[in-house]
Amino acid sequence: MAIAIVHSLTLKETAVNENPYEEALVMLPHLRLPGTRWHLFEICDLPLPPFLQSALQETLTTQWTSRLPHLQIVPPATHAAKLVAELLTSLTLTSGPNWKVIDFCSGSGGPTPFIELTVNDQRRRAGHKEVPFLLSDLYPSLDAWILHASRSENLTFIPNSVNAANPPFAAISPTTQGDKELAKEAGFVHDDAKVMRLFCLAFHHFDDEVARKVLKSTMETSDAVVVLELQERGLWSLAAMLGEFFLVALMTIWWFPLSWETLPRWLFTYWIPIIPFIHAYDGFVSCLRTRTFGEFINLIDDVMGRSHDTEIQGVGVSVRRAIS
């Protein structure tokens, strides 16, 4: 089982050298907050009007897939795609070429369509087999997913509700110890591809009880997992989120130029600034919710014990748990 955990993708920049994809982490002091995570509520977790929910998701996706001039050389999703591509390359060399990536908690799609295109473009150029990506969510956004899927032959989705703590057969690896006879009786035929689970800016939404259930399901029914977060529970991330209100207000001019279609967004950005406020508040709370690498390892050990065959990797650190 391979696990990759990455925080603060927004802090990664491209090194100045001949290879534009050779990356270096910005060497800022990791000023961690004392104490444990705070699972405060986020406004986006509450029932919101469809227009507002869509506008917030579109803004967050744009932050993933666009770069900030003078601050980012490439978008955060480009870094995410490179990390996923590297792990897939490693896994296909050691475990065979037949893999698929299932994105959990996809919302309206998020950065996953961008990541899929980037990953498979890299794999094609390297002469490797392309990898299918699937979107999934507890509340499927079928209209948005159909549009995304129409743009790539390697992107599709699971149309039914998918609970990350109790996934359906379509989201389970054939290596699982689950009831294959029951799957056959339900009419499900597996494609024999191993499963990598992907969580993009999603895992911090789970409280510890749900997180343990999701990790237990992940360890039992998949072969690898990647957890990506744009933020971390540190002073630099919190300081950045304090400026999120002004960032969203400023970048809306370029990201969503004024038109009849974007007029409601502009009204709720500049006249009644609900959109930038929610992004700033939720971003701040997301930092407080985000687990450290050590806390993530402790959750895995709570679920599986300290004797399990797992390789866990973070930025600049890795842990190996071997069967004893």
mmCIF file of C-alpha atoms in Angstrom:
data_model
loop_
_atom_site.group_PDB
_atom_site.id
_atom_site.type_symbol
_atom_site.label_atom_id
_atom_site.label_comp_id
_atom_site.label_asym_id
_atom_site.label_seq_id
_atom_site.Cartn_x
_atom_site.Cartn_y
_atom_site.Cartn_z
ATOM 1 C CA MET A 1 0.000 0.000 0.000
ATOM 2 C CA ALA A 2 1.453 3.376 -1.023
ATOM 3 C CA ILE A 3 0.287 6.616 0.590
ATOM 4 C CA ALA A 4 1.356 10.126 -0.448
ATOM 5 C CA ILE A 5 0.437 13.148 1.684
ATOM 6 C CA VAL A 6 1.209 16.662 0.452
ATOM 7 C CA HIS A 7 0.381 19.990 2.102
ATOM 8 C CA SER A 8 0.917 23.589 1.004
ATOM 9 C CA LEU A 9 0.983 23.048 -2.745
ATOM 10 C CA THR A 10 0.649 26.818 -3.085
ATOM 11 C CA LEU A 11 4.116 27.206 -1.553
ATOM 12 C CA LYS A 12 5.857 25.178 -4.242
ATOM 13 C CA GLU A 13 7.666 27.067 -6.955
ATOM 14 C CA THR A 14 9.695 26.136 -9.993
ATOM 15 C CA ALA A 15 13.433 26.300 -9.582
ATOM 16 C CA VAL A 16 15.336 28.463 -12.055
ATOM 17 C CA ASN A 17 17.200 25.921 -14.152
ATOM 18 C CA GLU A 18 17.077 24.204 -17.513
ATOM 19 C CA ASN A 19 14.169 21.945 -16.583
ATOM 20 C CA PRO A 20 11.000 23.992 -15.925
ATOM 21 C CA TYR A 21 9.433 21.031 -14.120
ATOM 22 C CA GLU A 22 12.310 20.547 -11.693
ATOM 23 C CA GLU A 23 10.702 21.799 -8.492
ATOM 24 C CA ALA A 24 11.974 23.069 -5.160
ATOM 25 C CA LEU A 25 9.983 23.777 -2.037
ATOM 26 C CA VAL A 26 10.101 27.390 -0.958
ATOM 27 C CA MET A 27 12.248 27.273 2.154
ATOM 28 C CA LEU A 28 9.987 29.087 4.592
ATOM 29 C CA PRO A 29 10.147 28.208 8.285
ATOM 30 C CA HIS A 30 7.377 25.771 9.228
ATOM 31 C CA LEU A 31 5.809 27.776 12.031
ATOM 32 C CA ARG A 32 3.300 25.236 13.317
ATOM 33 C CA LEU A 33 0.460 26.240 15.564
ATOM 34 C CA PRO A 34 0.617 24.694 19.038
ATOM 35 C CA GLY A 35 -1.913 22.041 19.944
ATOM 36 C CA THR A 36 -4.067 19.804 17.772
ATOM 37 C CA ARG A 37 -6.355 20.509 14.838
ATOM 38 C CA TRP A 38 -9.597 22.431 15.307
ATOM 39 C CA HIS A 39 -12.558 20.968 13.455
ATOM 40 C CA LEU A 40 -14.586 24.171 13.164
ATOM 41 C CA PHE A 41 -17.435 24.454 10.667
ATOM 42 C CA GLU A 42 -16.914 25.701 7.115
ATOM 43 C CA ILE A 43 -19.631 27.693 5.392
ATOM 44 C CA CYS A 44 -19.299 25.561 2.243
ATOM 45 C CA ASP A 45 -20.313 22.512 4.288
ATOM 46 C CA LEU A 46 -23.703 24.133 4.931
ATOM 47 C CA PRO A 47 -26.672 24.087 2.516
ATOM 48 C CA LEU A 48 -26.188 27.051 0.176
ATOM 49 C CA PRO A 49 -28.142 28.424 -2.801
ATOM 50 C CA PRO A 50 -27.046 26.550 -5.965
ATOM 51 C CA PHE A 51 -25.724 29.734 -7.594
ATOM 52 C CA LEU A 52 -23.515 30.551 -4.608
ATOM 53 C CA GLN A 53 -22.281 26.966 -4.243
ATOM 54 C CA SER A 54 -21.382 26.869 -7.946
ATOM 55 C CA ALA A 55 -19.586 30.236 -7.800
ATOM 56 C CA LEU A 56 -17.523 29.154 -4.793
ATOM 57 C CA GLN A 57 -16.550 25.857 -6.434
ATOM 58 C CA GLU A 58 -15.612 27.595 -9.693
ATOM 59 C CA THR A 59 -13.407 30.069 -7.836
ATOM 60 C CA LEU A 60 -11.645 27.298 -5.922
ATOM 61 C CA THR A 61 -11.103 25.285 -9.109
ATOM 62 C CA THR A 62 -9.659 28.364 -10.802
ATOM 63 C CA GLN A 63 -7.255 28.822 -7.891
ATOM 64 C CA TRP A 64 -6.095 25.241 -8.457
ATOM 65 C CA THR A 65 -5.665 25.567 -12.213
ATOM 66 C CA SER A 66 -4.442 29.168 -12.629
ATOM 67 C CA ARG A 67 -1.212 30.743 -11.469
ATOM 68 C CA LEU A 68 -0.895 34.000 -9.581
ATOM 69 C CA PRO A 69 1.354 36.393 -11.563
ATOM 70 C CA HIS A 70 4.714 37.053 -9.865
ATOM 71 C CA LEU A 71 3.861 34.594 -7.078
ATOM 72 C CA GLN A 72 3.473 31.261 -8.869
ATOM 73 C CA ILE A 73 5.314 30.073 -11.955
ATOM 74 C CA VAL A 74 2.868 27.214 -12.563
ATOM 75 C CA PRO A 75 -0.588 26.490 -11.078
ATOM 76 C CA PRO A 76 -0.883 24.307 -7.962
ATOM 77 C CA ALA A 77 -2.654 21.654 -10.061
ATOM 78 C CA THR A 78 0.493 21.292 -12.184
ATOM 79 C CA HIS A 79 2.467 20.356 -9.075
ATOM 80 C CA ALA A 80 -0.301 17.966 -8.053
ATOM 81 C CA ALA A 81 -0.272 16.316 -11.488
ATOM 82 C CA LYS A 82 3.494 15.843 -11.347
ATOM 83 C CA LEU A 83 3.245 14.164 -7.946
ATOM 84 C CA VAL A 84 0.462 11.846 -9.134
ATOM 85 C CA ALA A 85 2.369 11.050 -12.340
ATOM 86 C CA GLU A 86 5.547 10.187 -10.434
ATOM 87 C CA LEU A 87 3.702 7.870 -8.060
ATOM 88 C CA LEU A 88 1.877 6.166 -10.940
ATOM 89 C CA THR A 89 5.166 5.642 -12.772
ATOM 90 C CA SER A 90 6.668 4.058 -9.670
ATOM 91 C CA LEU A 91 3.624 1.863 -9.086
ATOM 92 C CA THR A 92 3.364 0.668 -12.685
ATOM 93 C CA LEU A 93 7.017 -0.388 -12.582
ATOM 94 C CA THR A 94 6.551 -2.420 -9.392
ATOM 95 C CA SER A 95 2.913 -3.535 -9.590
ATOM 96 C CA GLY A 96 2.029 -3.697 -13.287
ATOM 97 C CA PRO A 97 0.582 -1.180 -15.748
ATOM 98 C CA ASN A 98 -3.143 -1.675 -15.093
ATOM 99 C CA TRP A 99 -4.200 1.193 -12.804
ATOM 100 C CA LYS A 100 -7.018 3.696 -12.492
ATOM 101 C CA VAL A 101 -7.389 6.806 -10.333
ATOM 102 C CA ILE A 102 -10.665 7.425 -8.498
ATOM 103 C CA ASP A 103 -11.128 10.946 -7.184
ATOM 104 C CA PHE A 104 -13.291 11.033 -4.061
ATOM 105 C CA CYS A 105 -15.279 14.090 -2.952
ATOM 106 C CA SER A 106 -14.978 15.547 -6.463
ATOM 107 C CA GLY A 107 -17.645 18.231 -6.085
ATOM 108 C CA SER A 108 -18.134 19.766 -9.519
ATOM 109 C CA GLY A 109 -14.802 18.329 -10.695
ATOM 110 C CA GLY A 110 -12.201 20.509 -9.027
ATOM 111 C CA PRO A 111 -8.639 20.168 -10.341
ATOM 112 C CA THR A 112 -8.999 16.501 -11.315
ATOM 113 C CA PRO A 113 -9.827 17.062 -15.029
ATOM 114 C CA PHE A 114 -6.723 19.279 -15.268
ATOM 115 C CA ILE A 115 -4.622 16.703 -13.388
ATOM 116 C CA GLU A 116 -5.870 13.889 -15.640
ATOM 117 C CA LEU A 117 -4.975 15.720 -18.844
ATOM 118 C CA THR A 118 -1.535 16.644 -17.514
ATOM 119 C CA VAL A 119 -0.741 13.179 -16.152
ATOM 120 C CA ASN A 120 -1.782 11.337 -19.295
ATOM 121 C CA ASP A 121 -0.004 13.844 -21.533
ATOM 122 C CA GLN A 122 3.200 13.108 -19.608
ATOM 123 C CA ARG A 123 2.580 9.362 -19.808
ATOM 124 C CA ARG A 124 1.959 9.487 -23.568
ATOM 125 C CA ARG A 125 5.181 11.407 -24.154
ATOM 126 C CA ALA A 126 7.053 8.885 -22.011
ATOM 127 C CA GLY A 127 5.534 5.945 -23.905
ATOM 128 C CA HIS A 128 3.531 4.709 -20.909
ATOM 129 C CA LYS A 129 -0.024 3.394 -20.857
ATOM 130 C CA GLU A 130 -2.636 6.071 -20.194
ATOM 131 C CA VAL A 131 -4.522 5.845 -16.909
ATOM 132 C CA PRO A 132 -8.294 6.353 -16.605
ATOM 133 C CA PHE A 133 -9.555 8.820 -13.997
ATOM 134 C CA LEU A 134 -13.020 8.667 -12.413
ATOM 135 C CA LEU A 135 -14.875 11.421 -10.559
ATOM 136 C CA SER A 136 -17.064 10.484 -7.591
ATOM 137 C CA ASP A 137 -18.911 12.180 -4.761
ATOM 138 C CA LEU A 138 -21.516 11.570 -2.099
ATOM 139 C CA TYR A 139 -23.677 14.017 -4.074
ATOM 140 C CA PRO A 140 -22.773 13.569 -7.770
ATOM 141 C CA SER A 141 -22.663 16.715 -9.932
ATOM 142 C CA LEU A 142 -23.624 14.909 -13.108
ATOM 143 C CA ASP A 143 -24.124 17.947 -15.352
ATOM 144 C CA ALA A 144 -20.637 19.258 -14.606
ATOM 145 C CA TRP A 145 -19.055 15.803 -14.850
ATOM 146 C CA ILE A 146 -20.639 15.042 -18.215
ATOM 147 C CA LEU A 147 -19.102 18.249 -19.567
ATOM 148 C CA HIS A 148 -15.667 17.352 -18.171
ATOM 149 C CA ALA A 149 -15.883 13.787 -19.481
ATOM 150 C CA SER A 150 -16.744 15.037 -22.978
ATOM 151 C CA ARG A 151 -13.330 16.723 -23.144
ATOM 152 C CA SER A 152 -11.191 13.651 -22.459
ATOM 153 C CA GLU A 153 -11.428 9.997 -23.367
ATOM 154 C CA ASN A 154 -9.632 9.086 -20.127
ATOM 155 C CA LEU A 155 -12.019 10.874 -17.766
ATOM 156 C CA THR A 156 -15.321 9.424 -16.650
ATOM 157 C CA PHE A 157 -17.354 9.252 -13.449
ATOM 158 C CA ILE A 158 -19.357 7.045 -11.120
ATOM 159 C CA PRO A 159 -22.956 8.300 -11.481
ATOM 160 C CA ASN A 160 -24.202 6.906 -8.176
ATOM 161 C CA SER A 161 -23.490 8.287 -4.720
ATOM 162 C CA VAL A 162 -20.057 7.256 -3.423
ATOM 163 C CA ASN A 163 -19.355 7.276 0.305
ATOM 164 C CA ALA A 164 -15.586 7.313 0.865
ATOM 165 C CA ALA A 165 -16.048 5.305 4.068
ATOM 166 C CA ASN A 166 -18.172 2.644 2.368
ATOM 167 C CA PRO A 167 -17.574 2.749 -1.401
ATOM 168 C CA PRO A 168 -19.625 0.765 -3.922
ATOM 169 C CA PHE A 169 -18.162 -2.050 -6.011
ATOM 170 C CA ALA A 170 -17.273 0.372 -8.810
ATOM 171 C CA ALA A 171 -14.776 2.126 -6.521
ATOM 172 C CA ILE A 172 -13.135 -0.994 -5.088
ATOM 173 C CA SER A 173 -9.885 -2.596 -6.251
ATOM 174 C CA PRO A 174 -9.957 -6.238 -7.435
ATOM 175 C CA THR A 175 -7.203 -6.864 -4.863
ATOM 176 C CA THR A 176 -9.696 -6.240 -2.046
ATOM 177 C CA GLN A 177 -10.808 -9.024 0.236
ATOM 178 C CA GLY A 178 -14.424 -7.990 -0.295
ATOM 179 C CA ASP A 179 -17.228 -10.312 -1.327
ATOM 180 C CA LYS A 180 -16.608 -10.846 -5.055
ATOM 181 C CA GLU A 181 -19.531 -13.248 -5.323
ATOM 182 C CA LEU A 182 -21.861 -10.557 -4.005
ATOM 183 C CA ALA A 183 -20.428 -8.178 -6.598
ATOM 184 C CA LYS A 184 -21.213 -10.666 -9.363
ATOM 185 C CA GLU A 185 -24.746 -11.148 -8.064
ATOM 186 C CA ALA A 186 -25.186 -7.367 -8.215
ATOM 187 C CA GLY A 187 -24.214 -7.478 -11.888
ATOM 188 C CA PHE A 188 -20.857 -5.759 -11.445
ATOM 189 C CA VAL A 189 -17.957 -6.858 -13.653
ATOM 190 C CA HIS A 190 -14.567 -5.485 -12.620
ATOM 191 C CA ASP A 191 -11.997 -4.267 -15.148
ATOM 192 C CA ASP A 192 -9.128 -5.745 -13.061
ATOM 193 C CA ALA A 193 -7.411 -2.355 -12.699
ATOM 194 C CA LYS A 194 -5.798 -1.546 -9.376
ATOM 195 C CA VAL A 195 -7.155 1.552 -7.667
ATOM 196 C CA MET A 196 -5.411 4.721 -6.550
ATOM 197 C CA ARG A 197 -7.655 6.931 -4.446
ATOM 198 C CA LEU A 198 -7.267 10.684 -4.804
ATOM 199 C CA PHE A 199 -8.420 13.356 -2.329
ATOM 200 C CA CYS A 200 -7.969 16.932 -3.577
ATOM 201 C CA LEU A 201 -8.528 19.496 -0.824
ATOM 202 C CA ALA A 202 -11.019 17.097 0.733
ATOM 203 C CA PHE A 203 -9.517 15.087 3.571
ATOM 204 C CA HIS A 204 -9.545 17.954 6.074
ATOM 205 C CA HIS A 205 -13.358 17.931 5.845
ATOM 206 C CA PHE A 206 -13.455 14.621 7.753
ATOM 207 C CA ASP A 207 -13.451 14.694 11.544
ATOM 208 C CA ASP A 208 -11.261 12.078 13.233
ATOM 209 C CA GLU A 209 -14.015 9.463 13.501
ATOM 210 C CA VAL A 210 -14.967 9.724 9.828
ATOM 211 C CA ALA A 211 -11.301 9.997 8.800
ATOM 212 C CA ARG A 212 -10.549 6.672 10.494
ATOM 213 C CA LYS A 213 -13.447 5.022 8.655
ATOM 214 C CA VAL A 214 -12.277 6.483 5.335
ATOM 215 C CA LEU A 215 -8.698 5.335 5.953
ATOM 216 C CA LYS A 216 -9.851 1.852 6.972
ATOM 217 C CA SER A 217 -11.881 1.600 3.776
ATOM 218 C CA THR A 218 -8.946 2.948 1.774
ATOM 219 C CA MET A 219 -6.466 0.472 3.248
ATOM 220 C CA GLU A 220 -8.849 -2.440 2.683
ATOM 221 C CA THR A 221 -10.258 -1.647 -0.771
ATOM 222 C CA SER A 222 -7.555 0.244 -2.704
ATOM 223 C CA ASP A 223 -3.869 -0.089 -3.550
ATOM 224 C CA ALA A 224 -2.629 3.496 -3.175
ATOM 225 C CA VAL A 225 -3.893 6.883 -2.043
ATOM 226 C CA VAL A 226 -2.824 10.484 -2.622
ATOM 227 C CA VAL A 227 -4.010 13.232 -0.260
ATOM 228 C CA LEU A 228 -3.456 16.766 -1.577
ATOM 229 C CA GLU A 229 -4.063 19.985 0.342
ATOM 230 C CA LEU A 230 -3.381 23.573 -0.700
ATOM 231 C CA GLN A 231 -2.812 24.646 2.904
ATOM 232 C CA GLU A 232 -1.296 23.490 6.179
ATOM 233 C CA ARG A 233 -1.877 24.225 9.845
ATOM 234 C CA GLY A 234 0.826 26.846 10.138
ATOM 235 C CA LEU A 235 1.239 30.578 10.520
ATOM 236 C CA TRP A 236 2.251 31.162 6.885
ATOM 237 C CA SER A 237 -0.913 29.509 5.578
ATOM 238 C CA LEU A 238 -3.088 31.363 8.077
ATOM 239 C CA ALA A 239 -1.474 34.660 7.115
ATOM 240 C CA ALA A 240 -2.099 33.892 3.443
ATOM 241 C CA MET A 241 -5.759 33.162 4.160
ATOM 242 C CA LEU A 242 -6.150 36.561 5.809
ATOM 243 C CA GLY A 243 -5.383 38.033 2.392
ATOM 244 C CA GLU A 244 -7.738 35.669 0.574
ATOM 245 C CA PHE A 245 -10.594 38.182 0.734
ATOM 246 C CA PHE A 246 -8.597 40.758 -1.221
ATOM 247 C CA LEU A 247 -7.069 38.147 -3.552
ATOM 248 C CA VAL A 248 -10.477 36.864 -4.683
ATOM 249 C CA ALA A 249 -11.779 40.410 -5.104
ATOM 250 C CA LEU A 250 -8.745 41.366 -7.197
ATOM 251 C CA MET A 251 -8.457 38.227 -9.347
ATOM 252 C CA THR A 252 -12.188 38.055 -10.168
ATOM 253 C CA ILE A 253 -11.516 40.831 -12.701
ATOM 254 C CA TRP A 254 -9.198 38.514 -14.681
ATOM 255 C CA TRP A 255 -10.656 35.112 -13.839
ATOM 256 C CA PHE A 256 -14.296 36.018 -14.477
ATOM 257 C CA PRO A 257 -14.488 39.120 -16.751
ATOM 258 C CA LEU A 258 -17.687 41.113 -16.457
ATOM 259 C CA SER A 259 -20.525 39.856 -18.662
ATOM 260 C CA TRP A 260 -24.221 39.123 -18.288
ATOM 261 C CA GLU A 261 -23.281 35.595 -17.235
ATOM 262 C CA THR A 262 -20.842 36.728 -14.538
ATOM 263 C CA LEU A 263 -22.854 39.743 -13.365
ATOM 264 C CA PRO A 264 -24.335 37.920 -10.316
ATOM 265 C CA ARG A 265 -20.823 36.862 -9.303
ATOM 266 C CA TRP A 266 -19.609 40.464 -9.545
ATOM 267 C CA LEU A 267 -22.554 41.673 -7.475
ATOM 268 C CA PHE A 268 -21.747 39.177 -4.704
ATOM 269 C CA THR A 269 -18.043 39.964 -4.933
ATOM 270 C CA TYR A 270 -18.028 43.770 -5.006
ATOM 271 C CA TRP A 271 -21.474 45.042 -3.951
ATOM 272 C CA ILE A 272 -22.213 42.441 -1.270
ATOM 273 C CA PRO A 273 -18.826 40.676 -0.857
ATOM 274 C CA ILE A 274 -20.183 37.304 0.216
ATOM 275 C CA ILE A 275 -17.956 35.250 -2.112
ATOM 276 C CA PRO A 276 -14.581 36.663 -0.970
ATOM 277 C CA PHE A 277 -15.696 36.520 2.675
ATOM 278 C CA ILE A 278 -16.640 32.830 2.463
ATOM 279 C CA HIS A 279 -13.376 31.976 0.704
ATOM 280 C CA ALA A 280 -11.346 33.808 3.339
ATOM 281 C CA TYR A 281 -13.257 32.321 6.280
ATOM 282 C CA ASP A 282 -13.337 28.763 4.910
ATOM 283 C CA GLY A 283 -9.671 28.968 3.930
ATOM 284 C CA PHE A 284 -8.731 30.027 7.459
ATOM 285 C CA VAL A 285 -10.775 27.193 8.978
ATOM 286 C CA SER A 286 -9.313 24.721 6.457
ATOM 287 C CA CYS A 287 -5.842 25.560 7.785
ATOM 288 C CA LEU A 288 -6.991 24.843 11.341
ATOM 289 C CA ARG A 289 -8.566 21.556 10.195
ATOM 290 C CA THR A 290 -5.546 20.290 8.244
ATOM 291 C CA ARG A 291 -3.625 17.422 9.830
ATOM 292 C CA THR A 292 0.139 17.322 10.074
ATOM 293 C CA PHE A 293 2.064 14.437 8.531
ATOM 294 C CA GLY A 294 2.541 12.920 11.981
ATOM 295 C CA GLU A 295 -1.158 13.171 12.810
ATOM 296 C CA PHE A 296 -1.999 11.430 9.552
ATOM 297 C CA ILE A 297 0.392 8.580 10.395
ATOM 298 C CA ASN A 298 -1.176 8.283 13.847
ATOM 299 C CA LEU A 299 -4.619 7.921 12.253
ATOM 300 C CA ILE A 300 -3.343 5.127 10.022
ATOM 301 C CA ASP A 301 -1.736 3.388 12.992
ATOM 302 C CA ASP A 302 -5.020 3.732 14.926
ATOM 303 C CA VAL A 303 -6.794 1.916 12.110
ATOM 304 C CA MET A 304 -4.200 -0.683 11.100
ATOM 305 C CA GLY A 305 -1.856 -0.889 14.085
ATOM 306 C CA ARG A 306 1.870 -0.261 13.718
ATOM 307 C CA SER A 307 2.473 -3.524 11.839
ATOM 308 C CA HIS A 308 1.176 -3.086 8.305
ATOM 309 C CA ASP A 309 2.828 -3.131 4.898
ATOM 310 C CA THR A 310 2.565 0.535 4.007
ATOM 311 C CA GLU A 311 4.876 3.168 2.583
ATOM 312 C CA ILE A 312 3.813 6.685 3.583
ATOM 313 C CA GLN A 313 5.417 9.698 1.933
ATOM 314 C CA GLY A 314 5.205 13.419 2.585
ATOM 315 C CA VAL A 315 7.279 16.334 1.350
ATOM 316 C CA GLY A 316 10.841 15.450 2.327
ATOM 317 C CA VAL A 317 9.875 12.647 4.709
ATOM 318 C CA SER A 318 8.743 9.048 4.470
ATOM 319 C CA VAL A 319 7.785 6.280 6.875
ATOM 320 C CA ARG A 320 7.764 2.556 6.260
ATOM 321 C CA ARG A 321 5.483 0.240 8.195
ATOM 322 C CA ALA A 322 6.364 -3.399 7.513
ATOM 323 C CA ILE A 323 4.483 -6.560 8.463
ATOM 324 C CA SER A 324 6.021 -7.935 11.642
#
